[in-house]
Coordinates of C-alpha atoms and ligand atoms in Angstrom, one line a residue:
M747 CA -112.1 -86.9 -106.1
V748 CA -108.4 -86.8 -105.3
E749 CA -109.3 -86.6 -101.7
T750 CA -111.5 -89.7 -101.9
M751 CA -108.7 -91.6 -103.6
T752 CA -106.2 -90.6 -100.9
G753 CA -108.7 -91.5 -98.1
H754 CA -109.3 -94.9 -99.8
M755 CA -105.5 -95.6 -100.1
N756 CA -104.9 -94.6 -96.4
G757 CA -107.7 -97.1 -95.4
R758 CA -105.9 -99.9 -97.2
L759 CA -102.6 -99.0 -95.8
F760 CA -104.2 -99.0 -92.3
I761 CA -105.7 -102.4 -92.8
T762 CA -102.4 -103.8 -94.1
T763 CA -100.6 -102.4 -91.2
I764 CA -102.9 -103.9 -88.7
G765 CA -102.6 -107.2 -90.5
I766 CA -98.8 -107.2 -90.3
L767 CA -98.9 -106.2 -86.6
T768 CA -101.3 -109.0 -85.8
L769 CA -99.1 -111.5 -87.5
A770 CA -96.0 -110.1 -85.7
L771 CA -97.6 -110.2 -82.4
G772 CA -99.2 -113.6 -83.1
C773 CA -95.7 -115.1 -82.9
E774 CA -95.0 -113.4 -79.6
I775 CA -98.0 -114.8 -77.6
G776 CA -99.2 -118.3 -77.1
P777 CA -98.0 -121.1 -75.0
S778 CA -94.7 -121.6 -76.8
S779 CA -93.6 -118.1 -77.1
G780 CA -90.5 -116.8 -75.3
R781 CA -92.4 -114.0 -73.7
G782 CA -91.4 -113.4 -70.1
L783 CA -88.0 -115.2 -70.5
R784 CA -85.4 -113.5 -68.3
L785 CA -82.4 -115.2 -66.9
P786 CA -80.2 -113.6 -64.3
D787 CA -77.3 -111.6 -65.4
G788 CA -74.4 -113.7 -66.3
D789 CA -70.6 -113.4 -65.6
V790 CA -68.5 -112.9 -68.7
A791 CA -65.3 -114.3 -67.2
M792 CA -67.1 -117.4 -65.9
G793 CA -68.7 -117.7 -69.3
K794 CA -65.3 -118.0 -71.0
V795 CA -64.3 -120.8 -68.6
A796 CA -67.7 -122.6 -69.2
F797 CA -67.2 -122.1 -72.9
S798 CA -63.9 -123.9 -72.8
E799 CA -65.0 -126.6 -70.2
L800 CA -68.1 -127.5 -72.2
G801 CA -65.8 -128.0 -75.4
C802 CA -67.6 -125.3 -77.4
G803 CA -64.3 -124.5 -78.8
G804 CA -64.2 -127.9 -80.5
C805 CA -66.6 -126.7 -83.0
H806 CA -66.3 -122.8 -82.8
S807 CA -63.7 -120.1 -82.9
V808 CA -64.4 -116.9 -81.1
V809 CA -63.4 -113.6 -82.8
G810 CA -60.5 -112.0 -80.8
E811 CA -59.7 -115.2 -78.9
P812 CA -56.9 -117.7 -79.7
G813 CA -58.5 -120.9 -80.9
K814 CA -58.4 -123.5 -83.7
S815 CA -57.8 -122.1 -87.0
P816 CA -60.5 -122.3 -89.7
G817 CA -61.0 -125.8 -91.2
E818 CA -58.8 -127.6 -88.6
G819 CA -59.9 -131.1 -88.1
A820 CA -63.2 -132.7 -89.2
A821 CA -65.5 -130.8 -86.8
P822 CA -67.2 -127.6 -88.1
N823 CA -65.5 -124.4 -87.2
V824 CA -68.3 -121.9 -86.8
R825 CA -67.2 -118.4 -86.0
L826 CA -68.9 -116.7 -83.1
G827 CA -68.6 -113.0 -82.2
G828 CA -67.2 -110.2 -84.4
E829 CA -69.2 -107.6 -86.4
V830 CA -72.8 -108.2 -87.1
S831 CA -75.4 -106.0 -88.6
R832 CA -77.8 -106.7 -85.6
I833 CA -76.6 -107.8 -82.1
H834 CA -78.2 -111.2 -81.3
S835 CA -80.8 -110.7 -78.6
Y836 CA -80.6 -112.5 -75.3
G837 CA -83.5 -114.8 -76.3
E838 CA -81.8 -115.6 -79.7
L839 CA -78.6 -116.6 -78.0
V840 CA -80.3 -118.9 -75.5
T841 CA -82.2 -120.6 -78.3
F842 CA -79.0 -121.1 -80.4
I843 CA -77.5 -122.8 -77.5
V844 CA -80.2 -125.0 -76.1
N845 CA -82.2 -125.6 -79.3
P846 CA -79.7 -125.2 -82.2
S847 CA -81.6 -127.1 -84.8
H848 CA -84.5 -124.4 -84.4
R849 CA -82.7 -122.1 -86.8
I850 CA -79.6 -123.4 -88.5
T851 CA -77.2 -120.8 -89.6
G852 CA -77.1 -119.9 -93.3
R853 CA -73.5 -118.7 -93.2
Y854 CA -72.0 -122.1 -94.0
P855 CA -72.8 -124.9 -96.6
R856 CA -75.6 -126.9 -95.0
D857 CA -73.8 -130.2 -95.0
T858 CA -70.8 -128.8 -93.0
V859 CA -73.2 -127.6 -90.0
A860 CA -76.1 -130.0 -90.1
E861 CA -77.1 -133.6 -90.8
G862 CA -80.5 -133.2 -92.5
D863 CA -82.6 -130.9 -90.3
V864 CA -80.5 -131.5 -87.2
S865 CA -77.6 -129.2 -86.3
K866 CA -74.3 -130.9 -85.6
M867 CA -74.3 -128.8 -82.4
E868 CA -77.4 -130.8 -81.2
L869 CA -75.6 -134.0 -81.9
G870 CA -73.1 -132.8 -79.3
N871 CA -75.7 -133.4 -76.5
L872 CA -74.8 -130.3 -74.7
N873 CA -78.1 -130.0 -72.8
E874 CA -77.2 -133.2 -71.0
K875 CA -73.9 -131.6 -69.7
M876 CA -74.5 -127.9 -69.4
T877 CA -75.7 -126.5 -66.0
V878 CA -78.1 -123.5 -65.9
A879 CA -75.4 -121.4 -64.4
Q880 CA -73.1 -122.2 -67.2
L881 CA -75.7 -121.4 -69.9
I882 CA -76.3 -118.0 -68.1
D883 CA -72.5 -117.1 -68.1
V884 CA -71.9 -118.4 -71.7
V885 CA -74.7 -116.1 -72.9
A886 CA -73.2 -113.1 -71.2
Y887 CA -69.6 -114.1 -72.5
L888 CA -70.9 -114.4 -76.1
Q889 CA -72.9 -111.1 -76.0
S890 CA -69.8 -109.4 -75.0
K891 CA -68.1 -110.7 -78.2
Y892 CA -70.4 -109.3 -80.8
E893 CA -70.0 -105.9 -82.1
R894 CA -72.6 -103.9 -84.1
R895 CA -71.2 -103.2 -87.6
R896 CA -70.8 -99.6 -88.3
E897 CA -72.4 -98.8 -91.7
P898 CA -70.0 -97.1 -94.1
M899 CA -70.9 -93.4 -94.2
Y900 CA -72.5 -92.4 -97.5
V901 CA -70.5 -89.5 -99.1
P902 CA -72.4 -88.1 -102.0
Ligands
HEC1123 C1 -70.4 -130.7 -82.1 C2 -70.0 -129.3 -82.5 C3 -70.5 -128.2 -81.7 C4 -70.4 -127.9 -80.4 C5 -69.7 -128.8 -79.3 C6 -70.9 -126.6 -80.1 N1 -71.5 -126.1 -81.2 FE1 -72.4 -124.3 -81.4 N2 -72.7 -124.7 -83.4 C7 -72.3 -125.8 -84.1 C8 -72.7 -125.8 -85.4 C9 -72.5 -126.8 -86.5 C10 -73.4 -124.6 -85.5 C11 -74.1 -123.9 -86.8 C12 -75.4 -124.7 -87.1 C13 -76.5 -124.0 -86.4 O1 -76.9 -123.0 -86.6 O2 -76.9 -124.7 -85.4 C14 -73.5 -123.9 -84.2 C15 -74.0 -122.6 -83.9 C16 -73.9 -122.0 -82.7 C17 -74.4 -120.7 -82.5 C18 -75.2 -119.8 -83.5 C19 -74.2 -119.1 -84.5 C20 -74.9 -118.3 -85.4 O3 -74.2 -117.3 -85.8 O4 -75.9 -118.6 -85.9 C21 -74.1 -120.3 -81.2 C22 -74.3 -119.0 -80.5 C23 -73.4 -121.5 -80.6 N3 -73.3 -122.5 -81.6 C24 -72.8 -121.6 -79.4 C25 -72.2 -122.7 -78.8 C26 -71.8 -122.9 -77.4 C27 -71.9 -121.7 -76.4 C28 -71.3 -124.1 -77.3 C29 -70.8 -124.8 -76.1 C30 -71.8 -124.7 -74.9 C31 -71.4 -124.7 -78.6 N4 -71.9 -123.9 -79.5 C32 -70.9 -126.1 -78.8 C33 -71.6 -126.8 -83.5 C34 -71.3 -127.0 -82.3

């Protein structure tokens, strides 16, 4: 009896696991997935130059770099870099930059970073100005600015 119950439970767990995996993979495949996206390696120093030339600093400060102080001026000051619990993937950073309204950050009050469903970053029309080379280098530059937060050690 106990054995039958355990077997039954495992079966349900198995089906649930398959269900979750199918859902997760479902987002990865299909015509609009990012599967297969791989840009060439960027140059961190050139990325820093591009970041300044494109005016990214007008709305952003980068941890560890001199820049505008928080709250300066009317433009949003969204902090980039620093300690995060999970390093942003390559694909995420590219998406943040070329399609900012896809996922608007929850770190700031909504009305300071977006107008309705549109990120204030998109209103900057960066895609019209940025070259592919600049995008590649800016991603490399930003990736070098994030650091994985070390979880505090648990001392019993
Ligand atoms: C007109 C203001 C503006 C400009 C210019 C701008 N951004 Fe943004 N950016 C924002 C705002 C506002 C957000 C937060 C809302 C969102 O998630 O889209 C943001 C979000 C981001 C994020 C995601 C941050 C996070 O932790 O979720 C990245 C990465 C980023 N910007 C990079 C850049 C880069 C690189 C440039 C220059 C090529 C740039 N931004 C130029 C306003 C701007």
